[in-house]
Amino acid sequence: MTPPARTSGKRADAGASAGAIDEPLLPESSAGGRHGGGASVSGAVFNVSTSIVGAGIMSIPAAMRVLGVVPAALLIAAVAALADVSVEFMLRYTGRGWGGGGKDEAATSYAGTMGDAFGRAGAALLNVFVALTTTGTLVVYLIIIGDVVSGTASGGVAHPGVLQEWFGRQWWTSREVVLVAAAAILLPLVLRKRVDSLRFTSAISILLAVVFMLISSGIALYALFKGTATMPRMFPDFSRLSSPFELFTAVPVIVVAFTFHFNVHPIRAELSKTSDMKVAVRVSLVLCAAIYAAVGFFGFLLFGDATMADVLANFDRSSGAGVPQALNDAARLSYALHLVLVFPLLLFSLRVNVDELLFPGRRPLAADTRRFVSLTAVLMAVLYVLAIAIPSIWTLFEYSGSTFAVTISLIFPGAIVLRDVHGIAKRKDKALAATMIVLAVVTSSIAIASNIMSSISDEDRGGHVAGRR
């Protein structure tokens, strides 16, 4: 199937169909898809920041451990700048021509914009990548919740969870039981059919993220004052790396932390002036980059080379910061609860994209209770199994960031500009788009190769150790 032919007349009619231009990606989040939802720029900044700040922040200290403070800070700034450019590219092509989802749909969502450039296959491919990216992110949320409550181990060192510290090792403090309990707590939230109904939990989640940042920064400064912490490395320590290419493994971790593109259009649709979305995105990127840099620096300062891929796991009785354990527990629990409250928002996007792929042309998901509940139950079960099977968020971030996230945030927006079906891209736009794609492909390829070589090397070392025993 191919999209309808684009004619100058249809382009001229784009303004007449302004009512369709701001149709949100998640239909249940809008009031009928009318132009302008009356939201302010500050509200958009809040929503975009909520979309950005998630589990990615937990691996920023580990990225600083690999790169050093200065390169990590520069990488955070660079990825934030590229995210701003890619969103600008997406918005420039929004509302033009065919959207890939049907005769009445304009390019009003990310998938619609991809469909406008590459036909129905492009829209479907975007849906697949968004589904895979949100799946990975939600699995990371569950892994972190399990690490905080039940505990984890790294390098042969056990890091007990909050429940294990309070009550010791019991059958009901095991990771499997804890994640089942977390799923039960999440159930009332994930079964909500409207995104708007989650606005209050989203507000609380941001507050909890700020609380975590303040607590962790305070603990780090206290430890520095007491002499139990030392200033972190400014640059990488190559003696600790198996290969210089290992530095590239931090790139996809940062990219994942700034992958929010699938929520841009729903937030834009709620603005009184959709042109304000660019300002909202830039303010949010600056704010979140500052938060990431602060958490990364203070986390690395506090734990040094013992910083784990999930820094929350470091906040146990072995943290060595010399502060009351209640503060360590407060830091962990505040962010774990933050993830619990953000989880339903991302599940909305996952559920909608999976539904569009599996049941195209059906009536809206929110109107079909049986399909809605069944799909939710299946997705929650899959997420639970993956969270039990995957041991580390760093592993998941490395591979999902090197593939799905980098494609959504850099490669697809660049491809839309290079395709330029409406002839609106300037030469410098295409040069920048091509540069984005090349950087994304090269860094991701090196990161993936380094990850594979590191995994093989670890298996070989494990085999030699077992043989000597």
Short mmCIF file of C-alpha atoms in Angstrom, two decimals:
data_model
loop_
_atom_site.label_atom_id
_atom_site.label_comp_id
_atom_site.label_asym_id
_atom_site.label_seq_id
_atom_site.Cartn_x
_atom_site.Cartn_y
_atom_site.Cartn_z
CA MET A 1 0.00 0.00 0.00
CA THR A 2 1.29 3.47 -0.83
CA PRO A 3 0.37 6.88 0.50
CA PRO A 4 -1.87 9.16 -1.53
CA ALA A 5 -0.11 11.31 -4.07
CA ARG A 6 0.86 14.70 -2.72
CA THR A 7 -0.32 17.65 -4.75
CA SER A 8 0.08 21.37 -4.37
CA GLY A 9 -3.64 21.58 -3.72
CA LYS A 10 -3.37 19.23 -0.78
CA ARG A 11 -0.53 21.29 0.59
CA ALA A 12 -2.64 24.38 0.32
CA ASP A 13 -5.37 22.60 2.26
CA ALA A 14 -3.00 21.93 5.17
CA GLY A 15 -3.97 25.17 6.83
CA ALA A 16 -7.65 24.32 6.48
CA SER A 17 -7.10 21.10 8.37
CA ALA A 18 -5.43 22.79 11.32
CA GLY A 19 -7.83 21.05 13.63
CA ALA A 20 -6.15 17.76 12.79
CA ILE A 21 -2.61 19.02 13.05
CA ASP A 22 -2.46 18.84 16.81
CA GLU A 23 -3.97 15.39 17.25
CA PRO A 24 -1.93 13.79 20.06
CA LEU A 25 -0.08 10.52 19.73
CA LEU A 26 -2.09 9.18 22.65
CA PRO A 27 -5.72 9.95 21.73
CA GLU A 28 -7.04 9.50 25.25
CA SER A 29 -4.86 12.37 26.50
CA SER A 30 -6.59 15.07 24.50
CA ALA A 31 -9.97 16.69 24.64
CA GLY A 32 -11.10 15.72 21.22
CA GLY A 33 -7.86 16.66 19.49
CA ARG A 34 -8.81 20.33 19.11
CA HIS A 35 -6.14 22.84 18.25
CA GLY A 36 -4.51 24.18 21.38
CA GLY A 37 -5.29 22.64 24.73
CA GLY A 38 -4.74 25.84 26.68
CA ALA A 39 -1.60 24.58 28.45
CA SER A 40 1.14 27.06 29.32
CA VAL A 41 4.82 26.91 28.43
CA SER A 42 5.64 26.17 32.07
CA GLY A 43 3.23 23.22 31.97
CA ALA A 44 4.92 21.94 28.82
CA VAL A 45 8.33 22.29 30.47
CA PHE A 46 7.04 20.22 33.39
CA ASN A 47 5.69 17.50 31.07
CA VAL A 48 8.79 17.36 28.87
CA SER A 49 11.05 17.23 31.92
CA THR A 50 8.94 14.38 33.31
CA SER A 51 9.41 12.52 30.02
CA ILE A 52 13.18 13.03 30.11
CA VAL A 53 14.01 12.36 33.76
CA GLY A 54 13.60 8.66 34.35
CA ALA A 55 15.77 5.64 34.97
CA GLY A 56 18.56 7.04 32.78
CA ILE A 57 19.69 9.27 35.61
CA MET A 58 20.71 6.23 37.65
CA SER A 59 23.50 5.31 35.21
CA ILE A 60 24.91 8.83 34.76
CA PRO A 61 27.35 8.41 37.73
CA ALA A 62 28.60 5.15 36.19
CA ALA A 63 29.09 6.95 32.87
CA MET A 64 31.20 9.54 34.70
CA ARG A 65 33.20 6.72 36.27
CA VAL A 66 34.06 5.49 32.77
CA LEU A 67 34.62 8.87 31.09
CA GLY A 68 35.68 11.18 33.89
CA VAL A 69 33.77 14.30 34.91
CA VAL A 70 34.80 16.68 32.10
CA PRO A 71 34.16 14.36 29.10
CA ALA A 72 30.89 13.15 30.67
CA ALA A 73 29.66 16.71 31.20
CA LEU A 74 30.59 17.62 27.62
CA LEU A 75 28.81 14.49 26.34
CA ILE A 76 25.67 15.37 28.31
CA ALA A 77 25.70 18.87 26.79
CA ALA A 78 26.34 17.52 23.28
CA VAL A 79 23.55 14.93 23.43
CA ALA A 80 21.15 17.55 24.82
CA ALA A 81 22.05 19.86 21.91
CA LEU A 82 21.50 17.07 19.37
CA ALA A 83 18.17 16.24 21.03
CA ASP A 84 17.12 19.87 20.56
CA VAL A 85 18.08 19.78 16.89
CA SER A 86 16.29 16.48 16.27
CA VAL A 87 13.08 17.73 17.91
CA GLU A 88 13.25 20.89 15.81
CA PHE A 89 13.51 18.72 12.69
CA MET A 90 10.50 16.66 13.81
CA LEU A 91 8.34 19.71 14.51
CA ARG A 92 9.27 21.35 11.21
CA TYR A 93 7.70 18.46 9.30
CA THR A 94 4.72 18.02 11.63
CA GLY A 95 1.30 18.76 10.13
CA ARG A 96 2.39 18.41 6.52
CA GLY A 97 0.85 15.93 4.10
CA TRP A 98 -0.13 12.33 4.78
CA GLY A 99 0.40 10.93 8.25
CA GLY A 100 0.59 7.23 7.47
CA GLY A 101 -2.38 6.23 9.57
CA GLY A 102 -5.36 6.75 7.29
CA LYS A 103 -7.00 9.15 4.88
CA ASP A 104 -8.05 11.59 7.60
CA GLU A 105 -4.73 11.65 9.46
CA ALA A 106 -2.20 14.39 8.86
CA ALA A 107 1.42 14.06 9.97
CA THR A 108 0.47 15.04 13.52
CA SER A 109 2.56 12.55 15.48
CA TYR A 110 6.07 11.18 15.24
CA ALA A 111 4.75 8.06 13.53
CA GLY A 112 2.66 10.23 11.21
CA THR A 113 5.69 12.32 10.28
CA MET A 114 7.65 9.17 9.51
CA GLY A 115 4.70 7.94 7.45
CA ASP A 116 4.68 11.22 5.55
CA ALA A 117 8.33 10.71 4.61
CA PHE A 118 8.52 6.95 4.13
CA GLY A 119 4.95 5.69 3.79
CA ARG A 120 3.12 3.18 5.96
CA ALA A 121 6.28 1.11 6.42
CA GLY A 122 8.03 4.12 7.97
CA ALA A 123 5.17 4.75 10.39
CA ALA A 124 5.07 1.06 11.38
CA LEU A 125 8.85 0.97 11.86
CA LEU A 126 8.64 3.97 14.18
CA ASN A 127 5.89 2.23 16.17
CA VAL A 128 8.08 -0.86 16.53
CA PHE A 129 11.08 1.12 17.73
CA VAL A 130 9.02 3.15 20.21
CA ALA A 131 7.50 -0.07 21.55
CA LEU A 132 10.92 -1.65 21.98
CA THR A 133 12.42 1.47 23.57
CA THR A 134 9.60 1.90 26.07
CA THR A 135 9.73 -1.81 26.86
CA GLY A 136 13.43 -1.51 27.69
CA THR A 137 12.84 1.58 29.80
CA LEU A 138 10.00 -0.01 31.76
CA VAL A 139 12.09 -3.13 32.38
CA VAL A 140 14.82 -0.86 33.74
CA TYR A 141 12.27 0.73 36.08
CA LEU A 142 11.36 -2.69 37.47
CA ILE A 143 15.03 -3.70 37.80
CA ILE A 144 15.77 -0.54 39.79
CA ILE A 145 12.75 -1.08 42.02
CA GLY A 146 13.97 -4.64 42.62
CA ASP A 147 17.51 -3.42 43.36
CA VAL A 148 16.25 -0.85 45.87
CA VAL A 149 13.80 -3.06 47.74
CA SER A 150 15.35 -6.53 47.38
CA GLY A 151 19.03 -5.81 46.71
CA THR A 152 21.57 -6.73 44.07
CA ALA A 153 25.18 -7.90 43.69
CA SER A 154 28.08 -6.57 41.65
CA GLY A 155 31.60 -7.89 41.41
CA GLY A 156 30.89 -10.44 44.10
CA VAL A 157 29.78 -7.72 46.55
CA ALA A 158 26.20 -7.96 47.81
CA HIS A 159 24.21 -4.74 48.15
CA PRO A 160 21.14 -5.52 50.25
CA GLY A 161 17.85 -3.83 49.54
CA VAL A 162 15.83 -1.80 52.01
CA LEU A 163 13.63 -4.72 53.08
CA GLN A 164 16.62 -7.01 53.57
CA GLU A 165 18.33 -4.37 55.71
CA TRP A 166 15.22 -3.93 57.83
CA PHE A 167 14.03 -7.53 58.15
CA GLY A 168 16.89 -9.73 56.94
CA ARG A 169 16.67 -12.29 54.14
CA GLN A 170 13.13 -13.67 53.97
CA TRP A 171 11.20 -15.39 51.21
CA TRP A 172 9.05 -12.28 50.85
CA THR A 173 12.09 -10.03 50.37
CA SER A 174 13.22 -11.95 47.27
CA ARG A 175 13.35 -10.13 43.95
CA GLU A 176 10.57 -12.23 42.40
CA VAL A 177 8.11 -11.54 45.23
CA VAL A 178 9.03 -7.86 45.42
CA LEU A 179 8.35 -7.34 41.70
CA VAL A 180 5.02 -9.14 41.95
CA ALA A 181 4.07 -6.77 44.78
CA ALA A 182 5.24 -3.80 42.68
CA ALA A 183 3.07 -4.97 39.78
CA ALA A 184 0.06 -5.20 42.12
CA ILE A 185 0.67 -1.65 43.35
CA LEU A 186 0.99 -0.41 39.75
CA LEU A 187 -2.18 -2.14 38.58
CA PRO A 188 -4.66 0.65 39.50
CA LEU A 189 -2.46 3.19 37.71
CA VAL A 190 -1.71 1.23 34.53
CA LEU A 191 -5.43 0.52 34.06
CA ARG A 192 -6.29 4.22 33.78
CA LYS A 193 -7.55 4.96 30.27
CA ARG A 194 -6.67 8.65 30.15
CA VAL A 195 -3.23 10.23 30.42
CA ASP A 196 -4.84 13.32 31.97
CA SER A 197 -5.82 11.25 34.99
CA LEU A 198 -2.12 10.70 35.76
CA ARG A 199 -1.16 14.39 35.90
CA PHE A 200 -1.12 14.49 39.70
CA THR A 201 1.05 11.39 40.03
CA SER A 202 3.41 12.89 37.44
CA ALA A 203 3.69 16.06 39.53
CA ILE A 204 4.53 14.01 42.63
CA SER A 205 7.09 12.00 40.66
CA ILE A 206 9.02 15.12 39.68
CA LEU A 207 9.00 16.30 43.27
CA LEU A 208 10.42 12.95 44.36
CA ALA A 209 13.17 13.19 41.72
CA VAL A 210 14.16 16.59 43.11
CA VAL A 211 14.13 15.17 46.63
CA PHE A 212 16.49 12.40 45.51
CA MET A 213 18.86 14.91 43.91
CA LEU A 214 18.93 17.08 47.03
CA ILE A 215 19.47 14.15 49.39
CA SER A 216 22.22 12.56 47.30
CA SER A 217 23.98 15.92 46.84
CA GLY A 218 23.75 16.62 50.58
CA ILE A 219 25.17 13.20 51.45
CA ALA A 220 28.05 13.68 49.00
CA LEU A 221 28.94 17.12 50.37
CA TYR A 222 28.76 15.80 53.94
CA ALA A 223 31.08 12.91 53.03
CA LEU A 224 33.51 15.32 51.35
CA PHE A 225 33.52 17.57 54.42
CA LYS A 226 34.14 14.57 56.72
CA GLY A 227 36.95 13.31 54.50
CA THR A 228 35.23 10.02 53.57
CA ALA A 229 35.02 11.06 49.91
CA THR A 230 37.60 12.42 47.47
CA MET A 231 37.23 14.57 44.41
CA PRO A 232 36.40 12.37 41.38
CA ARG A 233 38.59 11.98 38.32
CA MET A 234 38.21 14.74 35.77
CA PHE A 235 39.34 12.53 32.87
CA PRO A 236 39.28 8.79 32.08
CA ASP A 237 41.71 6.39 33.71
CA PHE A 238 42.83 4.26 30.79
CA SER A 239 44.59 1.80 33.11
CA ARG A 240 41.14 0.70 34.30
CA LEU A 241 39.78 0.14 30.78
CA SER A 242 40.19 -3.07 28.82
CA SER A 243 40.24 -0.96 25.63
CA PRO A 244 39.96 2.75 24.75
CA PHE A 245 36.85 1.81 22.79
CA GLU A 246 35.18 1.03 26.12
CA LEU A 247 34.66 4.79 26.46
CA PHE A 248 32.03 4.57 23.74
CA THR A 249 29.85 2.34 25.91
CA ALA A 250 28.86 5.44 27.89
CA VAL A 251 27.43 7.17 24.81
CA PRO A 252 24.22 5.08 24.47
CA VAL A 253 23.61 5.46 28.23
CA ILE A 254 23.49 9.26 27.80
CA VAL A 255 21.41 8.95 24.62
CA VAL A 256 18.80 6.86 26.46
CA ALA A 257 18.64 9.52 29.16
CA PHE A 258 17.58 12.09 26.53
CA THR A 259 15.20 9.93 24.49
CA PHE A 260 11.79 11.54 24.96
CA HIS A 261 10.83 12.17 21.33
CA PHE A 262 7.75 9.94 21.30
CA ASN A 263 6.10 12.27 23.87
CA VAL A 264 6.82 15.53 22.04
CA HIS A 265 3.63 15.61 19.96
CA PRO A 266 1.14 14.83 22.77
CA ILE A 267 2.65 17.62 24.88
CA ARG A 268 2.71 20.02 21.93
CA ALA A 269 -0.98 19.37 21.26
CA GLU A 270 -1.90 20.73 24.70
CA LEU A 271 -0.20 24.12 24.21
CA SER A 272 -2.24 27.25 23.49
CA LYS A 273 0.44 28.16 20.92
CA THR A 274 2.08 25.07 19.47
CA SER A 275 5.01 27.23 18.33
CA ASP A 276 5.98 27.51 22.03
CA MET A 277 7.00 23.86 22.03
CA LYS A 278 10.53 24.70 20.85
CA VAL A 279 11.05 27.00 23.83
CA ALA A 280 9.62 24.41 26.23
CA VAL A 281 11.93 21.71 24.87
CA ARG A 282 15.03 23.89 25.16
CA VAL A 283 14.26 24.96 28.72
CA SER A 284 13.59 21.34 29.68
CA LEU A 285 16.81 20.12 28.08
CA VAL A 286 18.88 22.71 29.93
CA LEU A 287 17.14 21.87 33.22
CA CYS A 288 17.51 18.11 32.80
CA ALA A 289 21.12 18.37 31.61
CA ALA A 290 21.91 20.31 34.80
CA ILE A 291 20.15 17.67 36.92
CA TYR A 292 21.99 14.85 35.16
CA ALA A 293 25.37 16.57 35.57
CA ALA A 294 24.71 17.24 39.27
CA VAL A 295 23.56 13.70 40.07
CA GLY A 296 26.42 12.23 38.03
CA PHE A 297 29.05 14.38 39.74
CA PHE A 298 27.83 13.90 43.30
CA GLY A 299 27.21 10.19 42.79
CA PHE A 300 30.72 9.66 41.41
CA LEU A 301 32.15 11.89 44.18
CA LEU A 302 30.42 9.82 46.84
CA PHE A 303 31.21 6.31 45.58
CA GLY A 304 34.24 6.75 43.32
CA ASP A 305 35.32 3.67 41.40
CA ALA A 306 32.80 1.59 43.39
CA THR A 307 29.96 3.41 41.61
CA MET A 308 27.56 0.80 40.26
CA ALA A 309 25.57 0.88 37.02
CA ASP A 310 22.50 1.54 39.16
CA VAL A 311 23.81 4.10 41.65
CA LEU A 312 20.78 3.56 43.90
CA ALA A 313 22.25 0.17 44.83
CA ASN A 314 25.26 2.02 46.33
CA PHE A 315 23.06 3.67 48.95
CA ASP A 316 23.18 0.76 51.40
CA ARG A 317 24.95 0.18 54.71
CA SER A 318 28.29 -0.18 52.90
CA SER A 319 28.13 3.29 51.34
CA GLY A 320 30.76 4.56 53.77
CA ALA A 321 29.41 8.10 53.71
CA GLY A 322 29.14 8.26 57.48
CA VAL A 323 25.58 9.57 57.45
CA PRO A 324 22.51 8.06 59.12
CA GLN A 325 21.23 5.07 57.19
CA ALA A 326 17.80 6.70 57.19
CA LEU A 327 19.11 9.25 54.66
CA ASN A 328 20.46 6.49 52.41
CA ASP A 329 17.11 4.73 52.59
CA ALA A 330 15.27 7.99 51.89
CA ALA A 331 17.38 8.58 48.77
CA ARG A 332 16.66 5.09 47.44
CA LEU A 333 12.98 4.98 48.30
CA SER A 334 12.26 8.47 46.95
CA TYR A 335 13.54 7.57 43.51
CA ALA A 336 12.02 4.09 43.50
CA LEU A 337 8.64 5.68 44.23
CA HIS A 338 9.32 8.24 41.49
CA LEU A 339 9.72 5.39 39.01
CA VAL A 340 6.53 3.73 40.24
CA LEU A 341 4.62 6.94 39.45
CA VAL A 342 6.26 7.48 36.04
CA PHE A 343 5.76 3.85 34.99
CA PRO A 344 2.06 4.19 33.95
CA LEU A 345 2.85 7.18 31.71
CA LEU A 346 5.34 5.22 29.63
CA LEU A 347 3.11 2.16 29.60
CA PHE A 348 0.49 4.29 27.85
CA SER A 349 2.86 4.87 24.94
CA LEU A 350 3.93 1.22 24.84
CA ARG A 351 0.34 -0.05 24.89
CA VAL A 352 -0.83 2.35 22.15
CA ASN A 353 2.05 1.50 19.82
CA VAL A 354 1.66 -2.25 20.32
CA ASP A 355 -2.09 -1.95 19.74
CA GLU A 356 -1.54 -0.03 16.49
CA LEU A 357 0.81 -2.75 15.28
CA LEU A 358 -1.33 -5.73 16.28
CA PHE A 359 -4.83 -4.35 15.72
CA PRO A 360 -4.70 -1.72 12.94
CA GLY A 361 -8.01 -0.19 12.01
CA ARG A 362 -9.82 -1.36 15.17
CA ARG A 363 -11.88 1.00 17.30
CA PRO A 364 -9.94 3.08 19.86
CA LEU A 365 -8.27 0.99 22.53
CA ALA A 366 -9.89 2.93 25.38
CA ALA A 367 -13.32 2.03 23.97
CA ASP A 368 -12.61 -1.71 23.99
CA THR A 369 -12.27 -2.74 27.63
CA ARG A 370 -11.54 -6.40 26.91
CA ARG A 371 -8.71 -5.57 24.49
CA PHE A 372 -7.40 -2.86 26.82
CA VAL A 373 -7.24 -5.10 29.89
CA SER A 374 -5.90 -8.13 27.99
CA LEU A 375 -3.13 -6.14 26.30
CA THR A 376 -2.20 -4.50 29.61
CA ALA A 377 -2.00 -7.86 31.37
CA VAL A 378 0.19 -9.39 28.64
CA LEU A 379 2.56 -6.41 28.59
CA MET A 380 2.91 -6.41 32.38
CA ALA A 381 3.69 -10.14 32.35
CA VAL A 382 6.35 -9.70 29.66
CA LEU A 383 7.93 -6.79 31.53
CA TYR A 384 8.03 -8.84 34.74
CA VAL A 385 9.76 -11.80 33.07
CA LEU A 386 12.35 -9.53 31.42
CA ALA A 387 13.05 -7.71 34.69
CA ILE A 388 13.78 -11.05 36.37
CA ALA A 389 15.90 -12.36 33.47
CA ILE A 390 18.07 -9.26 32.87
CA PRO A 391 20.58 -8.72 35.70
CA SER A 392 21.84 -5.20 35.06
CA ILE A 393 20.43 -1.90 33.85
CA TRP A 394 23.83 -1.04 32.35
CA THR A 395 23.58 -4.06 30.05
CA LEU A 396 20.10 -3.03 28.95
CA PHE A 397 21.05 0.62 28.47
CA GLU A 398 24.12 -0.32 26.43
CA TYR A 399 22.23 -2.38 23.88
CA SER A 400 18.90 -0.54 23.75
CA GLY A 401 20.69 2.80 23.67
CA SER A 402 22.98 1.66 20.87
CA THR A 403 20.04 0.55 18.72
CA PHE A 404 16.46 1.65 19.38
CA ALA A 405 17.01 4.86 21.38
CA VAL A 406 19.68 6.28 19.10
CA THR A 407 17.48 5.52 16.09
CA ILE A 408 14.45 7.28 17.55
CA SER A 409 16.35 10.33 18.81
CA LEU A 410 18.89 10.87 16.03
CA ILE A 411 18.62 8.63 12.97
CA PHE A 412 14.89 8.91 12.19
CA PRO A 413 14.77 12.74 12.54
CA GLY A 414 17.85 13.02 10.35
CA ALA A 415 16.35 10.66 7.77
CA ILE A 416 13.16 12.76 7.63
CA VAL A 417 15.22 15.84 6.76
CA LEU A 418 17.30 14.03 4.15
CA ARG A 419 14.12 12.64 2.58
CA ASP A 420 12.67 16.19 2.57
CA VAL A 421 9.43 15.27 0.80
CA HIS A 422 8.16 18.86 1.10
CA GLY A 423 11.32 20.57 -0.11
CA ILE A 424 11.74 22.78 2.98
CA ALA A 425 15.20 21.70 4.18
CA LYS A 426 18.18 23.95 3.55
CA ARG A 427 21.59 22.67 2.59
CA LYS A 428 22.93 23.19 6.13
CA ASP A 429 19.95 21.25 7.51
CA LYS A 430 20.77 18.27 5.35
CA ALA A 431 24.46 18.51 6.25
CA LEU A 432 23.57 18.54 9.96
CA ALA A 433 21.12 15.66 9.51
CA ALA A 434 23.74 13.59 7.71
CA THR A 435 26.28 14.36 10.44
CA MET A 436 23.80 13.26 13.12
CA ILE A 437 23.20 9.96 11.36
CA VAL A 438 26.92 9.28 10.81
CA LEU A 439 27.77 10.08 14.44
CA ALA A 440 24.93 7.88 15.67
CA VAL A 441 25.88 4.92 13.48
CA VAL A 442 29.64 5.13 14.18
CA THR A 443 29.41 5.56 17.96
CA SER A 444 26.69 2.93 18.31
CA SER A 445 28.61 0.42 16.21
CA ILE A 446 31.75 0.91 18.29
CA ALA A 447 29.74 0.64 21.52
CA ILE A 448 28.04 -2.57 20.41
CA ALA A 449 31.35 -4.10 19.27
CA SER A 450 33.00 -3.11 22.55
CA ASN A 451 30.13 -4.61 24.54
CA ILE A 452 30.36 -7.89 22.65
CA MET A 453 34.15 -8.08 23.02
CA SER A 454 33.88 -7.28 26.74
CA SER A 455 31.26 -10.00 27.22
CA ILE A 456 33.44 -12.57 25.44
CA SER A 457 36.46 -11.51 27.50
CA ASP A 458 34.49 -11.83 30.76
CA GLU A 459 33.30 -15.32 29.78
CA ASP A 460 36.85 -16.38 28.94
CA ARG A 461 38.14 -15.11 32.29
CA GLY A 462 35.31 -16.90 34.08
CA GLY A 463 36.16 -20.13 32.27
CA HIS A 464 39.85 -19.89 33.18
CA VAL A 465 39.01 -19.28 36.84
CA ALA A 466 36.67 -22.26 36.90
CA GLY A 467 39.32 -24.42 35.25
CA ARG A 468 41.94 -23.52 37.86
CA ARG A 469 39.50 -24.43 40.61
#
